[in-house]
Coordinates of C-alpha atoms in Angstrom, one line a residue:
X1 CA -50.1 26.4 67.6
X2 CA -47.5 29.0 68.3
X3 CA -46.2 27.3 70.8
X4 CA -45.4 24.2 68.3
X5 CA -43.9 26.6 65.7
X6 CA -42.1 28.7 69.1
X7 CA -40.8 26.4 71.2
X8 CA -39.2 28.9 74.0
X9 CA -42.4 30.1 74.3
X10 CA -42.8 26.3 75.8
X11 CA -39.1 27.0 78.1
X12 CA -39.6 31.0 78.6
X13 CA -41.8 31.3 81.1
X14 CA -40.8 28.1 82.9
X15 CA -36.9 29.8 83.4
X16 CA -35.1 28.2 86.0
X17 CA -32.8 31.1 87.4
X18 CA -30.2 28.7 88.5
X19 CA -29.3 27.7 84.4
X20 CA -28.2 31.4 83.9
X21 CA -25.0 30.0 85.0
X22 CA -24.6 28.4 82.7
X23 CA -26.3 30.0 79.2
X24 CA -24.4 32.8 80.3
X25 CA -21.0 30.7 80.6
X26 CA -21.6 28.9 77.3
X27 CA -22.9 31.8 75.4
X28 CA -19.9 34.1 75.6
X29 CA -17.7 31.1 75.1
X30 CA -19.1 29.9 71.9
X31 CA -19.7 33.4 70.8
X32 CA -15.8 34.3 71.4
X33 CA -15.1 30.4 69.2
X34 CA -17.7 31.9 66.3
X35 CA -15.1 34.6 65.9
X36 CA -12.5 33.6 64.6
X37 CA -14.3 29.7 63.1
X38 CA -16.2 32.4 61.4
X39 CA -14.0 34.2 59.6
X40 CA -12.4 31.4 58.6
X41 CA -15.2 29.5 57.5
X42 CA -16.1 32.1 55.5
X43 CA -12.7 32.0 53.7
X44 CA -13.7 28.4 52.7
X45 CA -16.4 29.2 50.9
X46 CA -14.2 31.7 49.3
X47 CA -16.6 35.1 50.7
X48 CA -14.5 37.4 52.5
X49 CA -14.1 36.9 55.9
X50 CA -16.7 39.3 58.0
X51 CA -19.7 37.5 56.4
X52 CA -19.1 34.5 58.7
X53 CA -19.9 37.1 61.4
X54 CA -22.9 38.0 58.9
X55 CA -23.7 33.7 59.0
X56 CA -23.0 33.6 63.4
X57 CA -24.9 36.7 64.0
X58 CA -28.8 36.5 63.3
X59 CA -29.3 32.7 62.0
X60 CA -28.5 32.1 65.7
X61 CA -31.5 33.8 66.7
X62 CA -34.1 32.9 65.1
X63 CA -33.1 29.2 65.7
X64 CA -33.0 30.6 69.2
X65 CA -37.3 31.2 69.1
X66 CA -37.5 27.7 66.8
X67 CA -35.4 25.6 67.4
X68 CA -36.2 22.4 68.9
X69 CA -32.7 21.8 70.6
X70 CA -31.6 23.3 73.7
X71 CA -27.5 23.2 73.3
X72 CA -27.7 23.3 69.0
X73 CA -25.1 26.3 67.6
X74 CA -25.9 27.2 64.4
X75 CA -23.5 29.5 62.5
X76 CA -21.5 28.8 59.7
X77 CA -19.8 25.7 59.8
X78 CA -17.1 23.5 57.5
X79 CA -18.5 21.2 55.4
X80 CA -21.3 23.4 54.4
X81 CA -18.8 26.5 53.4
X82 CA -16.9 24.2 51.3
X83 CA -19.7 22.6 49.2
X84 CA -20.5 26.4 48.9
X85 CA -17.8 26.8 48.2
X86 CA -17.1 23.8 45.2
X87 CA -20.9 24.8 43.7
X88 CA -20.4 28.1 43.1
X89 CA -17.5 27.3 42.1
X90 CA -18.1 25.0 39.2
X91 CA -20.4 28.2 38.1
X92 CA -19.1 30.8 34.9
X93 CA -19.9 33.6 37.2
X94 CA -18.4 37.5 36.7
X95 CA -17.1 38.6 39.8
X96 CA -16.7 38.4 43.8
X97 CA -20.1 41.0 44.0
X98 CA -21.9 37.3 41.7
X99 CA -20.3 35.1 43.8
X100 CA -21.6 37.0 47.3
X101 CA -25.5 37.3 45.8
X102 CA -25.2 33.8 44.7
X103 CA -23.7 32.5 47.7
X104 CA -26.1 35.2 49.7
X105 CA -29.3 34.1 47.4
X106 CA -28.7 30.2 48.1
X107 CA -29.1 30.3 51.8
X108 CA -32.2 31.6 51.4
X109 CA -33.0 28.8 48.2
X110 CA -32.1 25.8 50.9
X111 CA -34.1 27.3 53.5
X112 CA -37.2 27.5 51.8
X113 CA -36.7 23.8 50.5
X114 CA -35.3 22.8 54.4
X115 CA -39.0 25.0 55.4
X116 CA -41.1 23.0 52.8
X117 CA -39.6 19.6 53.5
X118 CA -40.7 20.8 57.2
X119 CA -44.3 21.9 56.7
X120 CA -44.5 18.5 55.0
X121 CA -43.6 17.0 57.5
X122 CA -40.4 14.7 55.5
X123 CA -37.8 15.1 58.3
X124 CA -37.8 11.3 57.6
X125 CA -35.1 11.9 54.9
X126 CA -32.4 11.9 57.1
X127 CA -33.4 8.3 57.6
X128 CA -31.6 7.2 54.4
X129 CA -28.0 9.1 55.4
X130 CA -26.3 5.9 57.7
X131 CA -24.3 5.9 59.3
X132 CA -21.5 4.5 57.4
X133 CA -22.1 6.7 54.9
X134 CA -21.7 9.7 57.1
X135 CA -19.0 8.5 58.4
X136 CA -17.1 8.0 55.3
X137 CA -18.4 11.3 54.0
X138 CA -17.5 13.7 56.8
X139 CA -13.8 12.0 56.9
X140 CA -13.4 12.3 53.1
X141 CA -14.9 16.2 53.5
X142 CA -13.1 17.0 56.6
X143 CA -9.6 16.0 54.4
X144 CA -10.7 17.7 51.5
X145 CA -11.1 20.6 53.5
X146 CA -8.0 20.3 55.2
X147 CA -6.2 20.8 52.8
X148 CA -8.2 23.8 50.9
X149 CA -6.7 25.4 53.0
X150 CA -3.4 24.4 52.5
X151 CA -3.0 27.7 49.9
X152 CA -3.2 30.2 52.9
X153 CA -1.2 28.4 55.1
X154 CA 1.9 28.2 52.5
X155 CA 1.3 30.8 51.0
X156 CA 0.8 30.0 47.9
X157 CA -1.9 30.9 45.7
X158 CA -3.4 27.2 45.0
X159 CA -6.1 26.5 42.4
X160 CA -8.9 24.6 44.9
X161 CA -11.0 22.1 44.1
X162 CA -12.7 19.5 45.9
X163 CA -11.1 16.3 44.3
X164 CA -7.9 15.4 46.1
X165 CA -5.7 14.5 43.5
X166 CA -6.0 17.9 41.8
X167 CA -5.7 19.6 45.1
X168 CA -2.7 17.8 46.3
X169 CA -1.7 17.4 42.6
X170 CA -2.0 22.0 42.1
X171 CA -0.5 22.2 45.6
X172 CA 3.1 20.3 44.8
X173 CA 3.7 22.5 42.3
X174 CA 3.4 25.2 44.0
X175 CA 5.5 24.8 46.7
X176 CA 8.7 26.2 45.9
X177 CA 6.7 30.0 46.0
X178 CA 5.7 28.8 50.3
X179 CA 6.5 31.8 52.6
X180 CA 8.4 30.4 55.6
X181 CA 7.1 33.0 57.4
X182 CA 3.6 31.8 57.4
X183 CA 3.7 28.5 57.2
X184 CA 5.5 29.5 60.5
X185 CA 2.8 30.9 61.9
X186 CA 0.1 28.4 60.5
X187 CA 2.2 25.7 62.6
X188 CA 2.4 28.1 65.3
X189 CA -0.9 28.2 65.3
X190 CA -1.8 24.8 65.2
X191 CA 0.4 24.0 68.5
X192 CA -0.9 26.7 70.1
X193 CA -4.5 24.8 69.4
X194 CA -3.8 21.9 70.4
X195 CA -1.7 22.3 72.7
X196 CA -4.2 24.4 74.7
X197 CA -6.9 21.9 73.7
X198 CA -5.2 19.5 76.0
X199 CA -4.5 22.0 78.8
X200 CA -8.2 22.4 79.6
X201 CA -10.8 21.6 76.5
X202 CA -12.8 25.1 77.7
X203 CA -10.1 27.6 77.0
X204 CA -10.6 29.4 74.0
X205 CA -7.5 28.2 72.2
X206 CA -8.5 30.2 68.5
X207 CA -9.2 33.1 70.0
X208 CA -5.3 32.8 71.3
X209 CA -4.0 32.6 68.2
X210 CA -6.0 34.7 66.7
X211 CA -4.2 37.1 69.5
X212 CA -1.2 36.3 69.3
X213 CA -0.7 36.1 65.3
X214 CA -2.1 39.4 65.0
X215 CA 0.1 40.4 67.6
X216 CA 3.2 38.5 65.8
X217 CA 2.6 40.2 62.2
X218 CA 2.0 44.0 64.5
X219 CA 5.4 44.2 66.0
X220 CA 7.3 41.6 63.3
X221 CA 5.6 43.9 60.6
X222 CA 5.2 40.6 58.5
X223 CA 3.2 41.9 56.5
X224 CA 6.1 43.4 54.5
X225 CA 7.4 40.0 54.0
X226 CA 4.7 38.7 52.4
X227 CA 2.6 37.2 55.2
X228 CA -1.6 37.2 53.5
X229 CA -3.4 39.1 56.2
X230 CA -7.5 39.5 56.5
X231 CA -6.6 43.4 56.1
X232 CA -9.7 45.8 56.6
X233 CA -13.5 43.7 58.1
X234 CA -16.4 46.6 57.6
X235 CA -17.9 47.7 61.4
X236 CA -21.2 47.5 61.3
X237 CA -24.2 45.3 61.6
X238 CA -25.8 43.8 58.4
X239 CA -28.4 46.0 56.8
X240 CA -31.5 43.9 55.6
X241 CA -31.3 43.8 52.1
X242 CA -33.2 40.9 49.4
X243 CA -31.1 38.6 47.4
X244 CA -30.5 39.7 44.3
X245 CA -29.9 37.0 41.1
X246 CA -31.0 36.5 38.1
X247 CA -33.8 33.7 37.6
X248 CA -32.1 31.6 35.2
X249 CA -29.5 31.2 37.3
X250 CA -32.3 29.1 39.7
X251 CA -31.8 25.7 37.7
X252 CA -28.4 25.6 38.5
X253 CA -28.5 26.4 42.4
X254 CA -31.3 24.0 42.6
X255 CA -29.0 20.8 43.0
X256 CA -26.8 22.6 45.4
X257 CA -29.1 23.8 47.4
X258 CA -31.0 20.5 47.9
X259 CA -27.7 19.3 48.3
X260 CA -27.1 21.6 50.9
X261 CA -30.0 21.5 52.6
X262 CA -30.1 17.5 53.4
X263 CA -26.3 17.5 54.3
X264 CA -27.3 20.8 57.1
X265 CA -30.1 19.6 58.4
X266 CA -28.0 15.5 58.6
X267 CA -25.3 17.6 60.4
X268 CA -27.7 19.7 63.2
X269 CA -30.0 17.0 63.9
X270 CA -27.4 14.0 64.3
X271 CA -25.5 15.9 66.5
X272 CA -28.7 17.4 68.2
X273 CA -30.0 13.9 69.0
X274 CA -26.3 12.6 70.4
X275 CA -26.4 16.0 72.6
X276 CA -30.0 14.9 74.0
X277 CA -29.3 11.4 74.4
X278 CA -26.3 12.1 76.2
X279 CA -28.4 14.2 78.2
X280 CA -31.5 12.0 79.1
X281 CA -33.9 14.7 77.0
X282 CA -35.9 14.4 74.3
X283 CA -36.6 17.7 73.4
X284 CA -35.7 17.6 69.3
X285 CA -38.1 17.0 66.9
X286 CA -37.1 16.3 63.3
X287 CA -39.9 18.3 60.9
X288 CA -39.5 21.2 63.9
X289 CA -36.0 21.0 63.3
X290 CA -36.3 21.5 59.7
X291 CA -39.0 24.2 59.8
X292 CA -36.3 26.5 62.4
X293 CA -33.3 25.7 60.7
X294 CA -35.3 26.6 56.9
X295 CA -35.8 29.1 58.9
X296 CA -32.6 30.5 60.3
X297 CA -31.7 30.4 56.8
X298 CA -34.3 32.6 55.1
X299 CA -34.7 35.4 57.4
X300 CA -30.2 35.5 58.3
X301 CA -30.3 35.7 54.5
X302 CA -31.5 38.8 54.7
X303 CA -28.9 40.0 56.5
X304 CA -25.9 39.4 54.6
X305 CA -25.8 35.5 55.5
X306 CA -24.7 32.4 53.7
X307 CA -25.6 28.8 54.7
X308 CA -26.0 27.5 57.9
X309 CA -27.1 25.1 60.3
X310 CA -25.8 23.4 63.4
X311 CA -22.1 22.6 64.3
X312 CA -20.4 19.6 66.0
X313 CA -17.2 20.9 67.6
X314 CA -19.7 24.3 68.8
X315 CA -22.7 22.5 69.9
X316 CA -20.0 20.4 71.9
X317 CA -18.6 23.3 73.7
X318 CA -22.0 24.5 74.1
X319 CA -22.7 21.7 75.7
X320 CA -19.9 21.4 78.0
X321 CA -20.0 24.9 79.3
X322 CA -23.7 24.9 80.5
X323 CA -25.7 25.8 78.1
X324 CA -29.4 24.7 79.6
X325 CA -31.6 26.5 77.1
X326 CA -31.7 28.9 73.9
X327 CA -30.6 31.9 75.6
X328 CA -27.1 30.6 75.3
X329 CA -27.7 31.2 71.6
X330 CA -28.7 35.1 72.2
X331 CA -25.7 35.4 74.4
X332 CA -23.6 34.2 71.5
X333 CA -25.5 36.1 69.0
X334 CA -25.4 39.1 71.2
X335 CA -20.9 38.5 71.7
X336 CA -20.8 38.8 67.7
X337 CA -23.0 41.7 67.6
X338 CA -20.6 44.0 69.8
X339 CA -17.7 42.7 67.3
X340 CA -19.3 44.0 64.3
X341 CA -20.2 47.2 65.9
X342 CA -17.1 47.5 67.9
X343 CA -13.8 45.5 67.1
X344 CA -13.5 44.9 63.9
X345 CA -10.0 46.8 63.7
X346 CA -8.4 44.5 65.7
X347 CA -8.4 42.4 63.0
X348 CA -7.1 43.9 60.5
X349 CA -3.4 42.4 61.0
X350 CA -5.1 39.0 61.1
X351 CA -2.9 36.1 59.0
X352 CA -4.8 34.4 56.8
X353 CA -2.0 31.6 58.4
X354 CA -3.9 31.4 61.9
X355 CA -7.5 31.2 60.3
X356 CA -6.4 28.0 58.0
X357 CA -5.0 26.9 61.2
X358 CA -7.7 27.2 63.0
X359 CA -10.0 25.9 60.4
X360 CA -7.4 22.3 59.8
X361 CA -7.7 21.2 63.9
X362 CA -12.1 21.8 63.8
X363 CA -12.2 19.8 61.0
X364 CA -8.7 17.4 61.7
X365 CA -11.2 16.0 64.9
X366 CA -14.0 14.6 62.7
X367 CA -12.2 12.1 60.8
X368 CA -13.2 8.7 62.9
X369 CA -11.1 5.7 62.8
X370 CA -12.9 4.0 65.7
X371 CA -16.0 3.1 63.7
X372 CA -14.8 2.4 60.4
X373 CA -12.3 -0.1 62.5
X374 CA -15.0 -2.1 63.9
X375 CA -17.3 -2.4 60.6
X376 CA -14.2 -3.8 60.0
X377 CA -14.2 -6.6 62.9
X378 CA -18.3 -7.2 62.6
X379 CA -19.6 -5.8 59.5
X380 CA -17.8 -6.4 56.4
X381 CA -20.1 -5.2 54.2
X382 CA -20.9 -1.8 55.7
X383 CA -17.3 -1.6 55.6
X384 CA -17.1 -1.8 52.0
X385 CA -19.5 1.1 51.9
X386 CA -18.1 3.4 53.9
X387 CA -14.9 3.2 52.1
X388 CA -16.4 3.5 48.5
X389 CA -18.6 6.7 50.2
X390 CA -14.8 7.7 51.5
X391 CA -12.9 7.6 48.5
X392 CA -15.9 8.6 46.0
X393 CA -15.9 12.0 48.3
X394 CA -12.4 12.2 47.8
X395 CA -11.8 11.2 44.2
X396 CA -15.2 13.1 42.8
X397 CA -16.4 15.9 44.9
X398 CA -17.9 17.0 48.2
X399 CA -21.8 16.2 46.3
X400 CA -21.0 13.5 44.2
X401 CA -19.5 11.4 47.2
X402 CA -23.0 12.3 49.4
X403 CA -25.4 11.6 46.4
X404 CA -23.2 8.1 45.3
X405 CA -22.9 7.2 48.6
X406 CA -26.6 7.1 49.8
X407 CA -27.2 5.5 46.4
X408 CA -25.3 3.2 47.1
X409 CA -26.4 2.2 50.8
X410 CA -30.0 2.1 49.2
X411 CA -28.4 -0.9 46.5
X412 CA -27.2 -2.7 49.5
X413 CA -30.5 -2.3 51.6
X414 CA -32.3 -4.0 48.4
X415 CA -29.4 -6.6 47.7
X416 CA -30.5 -7.7 51.4
X417 CA -33.8 -7.4 51.3
X418 CA -33.6 -9.8 47.6
X419 CA -32.1 -12.1 50.1
X420 CA -33.7 -12.1 54.0
X421 CA -32.2 -15.0 55.6
X422 CA -33.8 -18.3 55.9
X423 CA -34.1 -20.4 58.6
X424 CA -34.9 -24.7 58.2
X425 CA -36.8 -24.8 61.9
X426 CA -36.9 -28.2 63.6
X427 CA -38.7 -29.1 67.5
X428 CA -36.8 -28.6 70.4
X429 CA -37.1 -32.2 72.2
X430 CA -39.5 -31.9 75.1
X431 CA -40.4 -28.3 74.0
X432 CA -42.9 -26.4 72.0
X433 CA -40.4 -24.4 70.8
X434 CA -38.9 -25.2 67.5
X435 CA -35.8 -22.8 66.5
X436 CA -32.9 -23.2 63.6
X437 CA -31.5 -26.3 62.4
X438 CA -27.9 -24.6 62.6
X439 CA -27.9 -23.5 65.4
X440 CA -29.3 -26.2 67.3
X441 CA -28.7 -29.2 65.6
X442 CA -27.7 -31.7 68.5
X443 CA -31.0 -30.9 70.5
X444 CA -33.9 -30.5 67.6
X445 CA -36.4 -33.5 66.0
X446 CA -36.6 -33.4 62.0
X447 CA -39.4 -35.5 61.2
X448 CA -38.4 -36.7 57.3
X449 CA -42.4 -35.8 56.8
X450 CA -42.2 -32.2 57.8
X451 CA -40.3 -28.7 56.0
X452 CA -40.7 -26.0 58.8
X453 CA -39.1 -22.7 57.3
X454 CA -38.9 -19.0 58.5
X455 CA -39.0 -16.5 56.2
X456 CA -37.0 -13.5 58.0
X457 CA -38.5 -10.4 56.0
X458 CA -41.4 -9.0 53.7
X459 CA -42.0 -10.8 50.3
X460 CA -42.0 -9.2 47.2
X461 CA -41.1 -8.8 43.5
X462 CA -37.1 -8.8 44.8
X463 CA -37.3 -12.0 46.5
X464 CA -40.0 -14.2 45.6
X465 CA -37.5 -15.7 42.6
X466 CA -34.9 -16.0 45.8
X467 CA -37.6 -17.4 48.1
X468 CA -39.1 -20.7 45.8
X469 CA -35.7 -21.3 44.7
X470 CA -34.5 -21.8 48.6
X471 CA -37.3 -23.7 49.2
X472 CA -37.8 -26.1 46.6
X473 CA -34.1 -26.5 47.5
X474 CA -34.4 -27.4 50.3
X475 CA -38.1 -29.5 49.3
X476 CA -35.4 -31.7 47.3
X477 CA -33.3 -32.6 49.5
X478 CA -36.6 -33.5 52.2
X479 CA -37.5 -36.6 48.9
X480 CA -39.9 -38.5 48.6
X481 CA -41.2 -38.9 52.3
X482 CA -41.5 -35.0 52.6
X483 CA -46.0 -34.8 53.2
X484 CA -45.8 -31.1 55.0
X485 CA -44.4 -27.7 54.2
X486 CA -44.8 -24.8 57.0
X487 CA -44.2 -21.5 56.5
X488 CA -42.7 -19.8 59.9
X489 CA -44.9 -16.4 58.3
X490 CA -43.8 -14.6 61.7
X491 CA -41.0 -11.9 59.8
X492 CA -43.3 -11.5 57.0
X493 CA -45.0 -8.1 57.1
X494 CA -46.2 -7.6 53.3
X495 CA -46.3 -9.4 50.5
X496 CA -46.6 -7.5 47.0
X497 CA -49.0 -9.1 44.3
X498 CA -45.6 -10.9 42.3
X499 CA -45.0 -12.9 45.3
X500 CA -48.7 -13.6 45.8
X501 CA -48.7 -15.1 42.4
X502 CA -45.6 -17.0 43.2
X503 CA -47.3 -18.3 46.0
X504 CA -50.5 -19.3 44.3
X505 CA -48.1 -21.3 41.7
X506 CA -46.3 -22.9 44.4
X507 CA -49.7 -24.1 46.6
X508 CA -50.3 -25.9 43.3
X509 CA -47.3 -27.8 42.6
X510 CA -47.5 -28.9 46.1
X511 CA -50.9 -29.9 45.8
X512 CA -49.4 -32.3 42.5
X513 CA -47.0 -33.8 44.7
X514 CA -49.6 -34.3 47.5
X515 CA -47.8 -31.8 49.6
X516 CA -50.0 -29.8 52.2
X517 CA -48.6 -26.1 52.8
X518 CA -49.3 -24.3 55.9
X519 CA -48.4 -20.5 57.3
X520 CA -47.9 -20.7 60.6
X521 CA -48.0 -17.5 62.9
X522 CA -48.9 -14.3 60.2
X523 CA -49.5 -11.7 61.2
X524 CA -52.7 -9.4 61.1
X525 CA -51.6 -7.6 57.7
X526 CA -50.5 -10.8 56.2
X527 CA -52.9 -11.6 56.7
X528 CA -55.5 -9.2 55.3
X529 CA -53.0 -9.4 52.4
X530 CA -53.9 -13.4 51.7
X531 CA -57.8 -12.6 52.3
X532 CA -58.3 -9.6 50.3
X533 CA -55.8 -10.9 47.9
X534 CA -57.5 -14.7 47.3
X535 CA -54.5 -16.1 47.8
X536 CA -57.0 -18.1 51.1
X537 CA -58.2 -19.9 48.2
X538 CA -55.8 -22.0 47.0
X539 CA -54.2 -22.3 50.9
X540 CA -57.6 -23.2 52.6
X541 CA -58.2 -21.3 55.6
X542 CA -57.4 -24.8 57.4
X543 CA -54.4 -24.8 56.7
X544 CA -54.3 -21.2 58.7
X545 CA -52.0 -21.2 61.8
X546 CA -51.4 -19.0 64.8
X547 CA -48.1 -20.5 65.7
X548 CA -45.4 -22.9 64.8
X549 CA -46.4 -25.6 67.2
X550 CA -50.5 -25.3 67.0
X551 CA -49.8 -26.5 62.7
X552 CA -46.8 -29.2 63.7
X553 CA -48.9 -30.6 66.5
X554 CA -52.1 -30.3 64.4
X555 CA -51.0 -31.8 61.3
X556 CA -49.4 -34.6 62.6
X557 CA -52.1 -35.6 65.6
X558 CA -54.4 -35.1 62.1
X559 CA -57.0 -33.3 64.7
X560 CA -59.6 -30.3 64.8
X561 CA -58.8 -26.8 65.8
X562 CA -61.1 -25.2 68.6
X563 CA -63.3 -22.4 67.6
X564 CA -61.1 -20.1 69.6
X565 CA -57.6 -21.2 67.8
X566 CA -59.0 -21.0 64.3
X567 CA -60.2 -17.5 65.1
X568 CA -57.0 -16.6 66.5
X569 CA -55.1 -18.3 63.4
X570 CA -58.0 -16.7 60.8
X571 CA -59.2 -13.2 62.0
X572 CA -58.9 -10.6 59.6
X573 CA -59.1 -6.9 59.6
X574 CA -62.8 -7.5 59.0
X575 CA -63.7 -10.2 61.2
X576 CA -63.2 -13.7 59.9
X577 CA -63.7 -14.5 56.6

């Protein structure tokens, strides 16, 4: 039971010595990467930079104990940081102290939601976030996150917003106040990070940019020229405190916490599964991931952590650097802890422009152009869904974009199920196979007395009128010579009560026209519905066949079926009815 909730008990006893070098290398690399990244992401969230280090400390430890992915790097991430800023920014808060308290409580709140969802085995919720929605949302969020750093890159006071047109308008108004020293530092940092990444991805470009930025400000005394710096960073480890909040605020925070809980889980599970597939392993379990991420946020909030999840870039670095187990995360946490204990004075002269550069390089790398290009060529409907999500996120905001994107994907799903594919089948000459007449027009026989239709979807209230209309259209095409209608039901896995009523009426109308209605290839659950609903009395058990060839042959030859053929065609869950 303990191993189920603490997977470390599964892999730690069997830990192999050859794993240590990879874990040590990955742990130190990601830990070094986390220090400047964490401080930068805290700035996105509207928090003092030190809270990024707090968020990189305890959550990693908890996830290493409870997570099922051995490479996922948990900590502060850009997207969740922006969600925190946009969510809390919409509330009327009295000052920075209340803002910090709300951010810490938000971690506790979202962690509780994730933990509850995990215990209730609701990991399937991530399935409602389709790839086009995720891609459109991620690209738009990356643009908003990157542009939100213009105030630090330009050294101006730009009022923040999660809506791109407002953000750009606010930025344009302050262009005349640009500090050229700040802009120069930011551009130089971007060039350094990008160049080092091209030379060798293992080189911690962000850390190099931080060191160079600190040295430039200190020796050139750029702070006296208006370059804004981080200033004093509190040293020491965060103390154990219970997040305080006015209970009246809970209703205001719930939508933010729920959105964060789902998006954070989506981020973590998608990158964790991508790494596991690449390695050919199968450790990741969605429900336990919810529990682990929830526990990480809950315990982290007690040690002054704001909302965290698994990061795309750090997980990729963790994997490339050789991480084999959760020990790498424990080592990363130790690096952050040592930084808090001994190295915080070194960040006093760190320019905000360098942190902005780190953020911009990281998030603009999340913009995916190849996937939309593939959709444009092959799947125009999904391309439209991606673009809609992208534009909604840019124009309305982060939370609104993802929620409306999911709604749009569900509407697309409903539309598809309301008009599933329908094929008119013919028999391939000299074979027992029946195929779509449109695809095999020159190879099939299509006797005028037979109409064989395949319906590729469940029959329910949303598509029963479409089914009947399409069938009626084909019946009229056949004309007066039609004697048999065979429904190939191999793809029909469910028939609801509304569709049953429609079929009952359809069969009655066909009988009046002396047309015999037969069902071929119905799977077990569908046959059960035919019997339990009483529809079998209208169709007649003699008109159920195990496959289309059997139905066609027996109806055409007017022959009797063997006992085993009858049993195969009519068997239900409770036996032959």
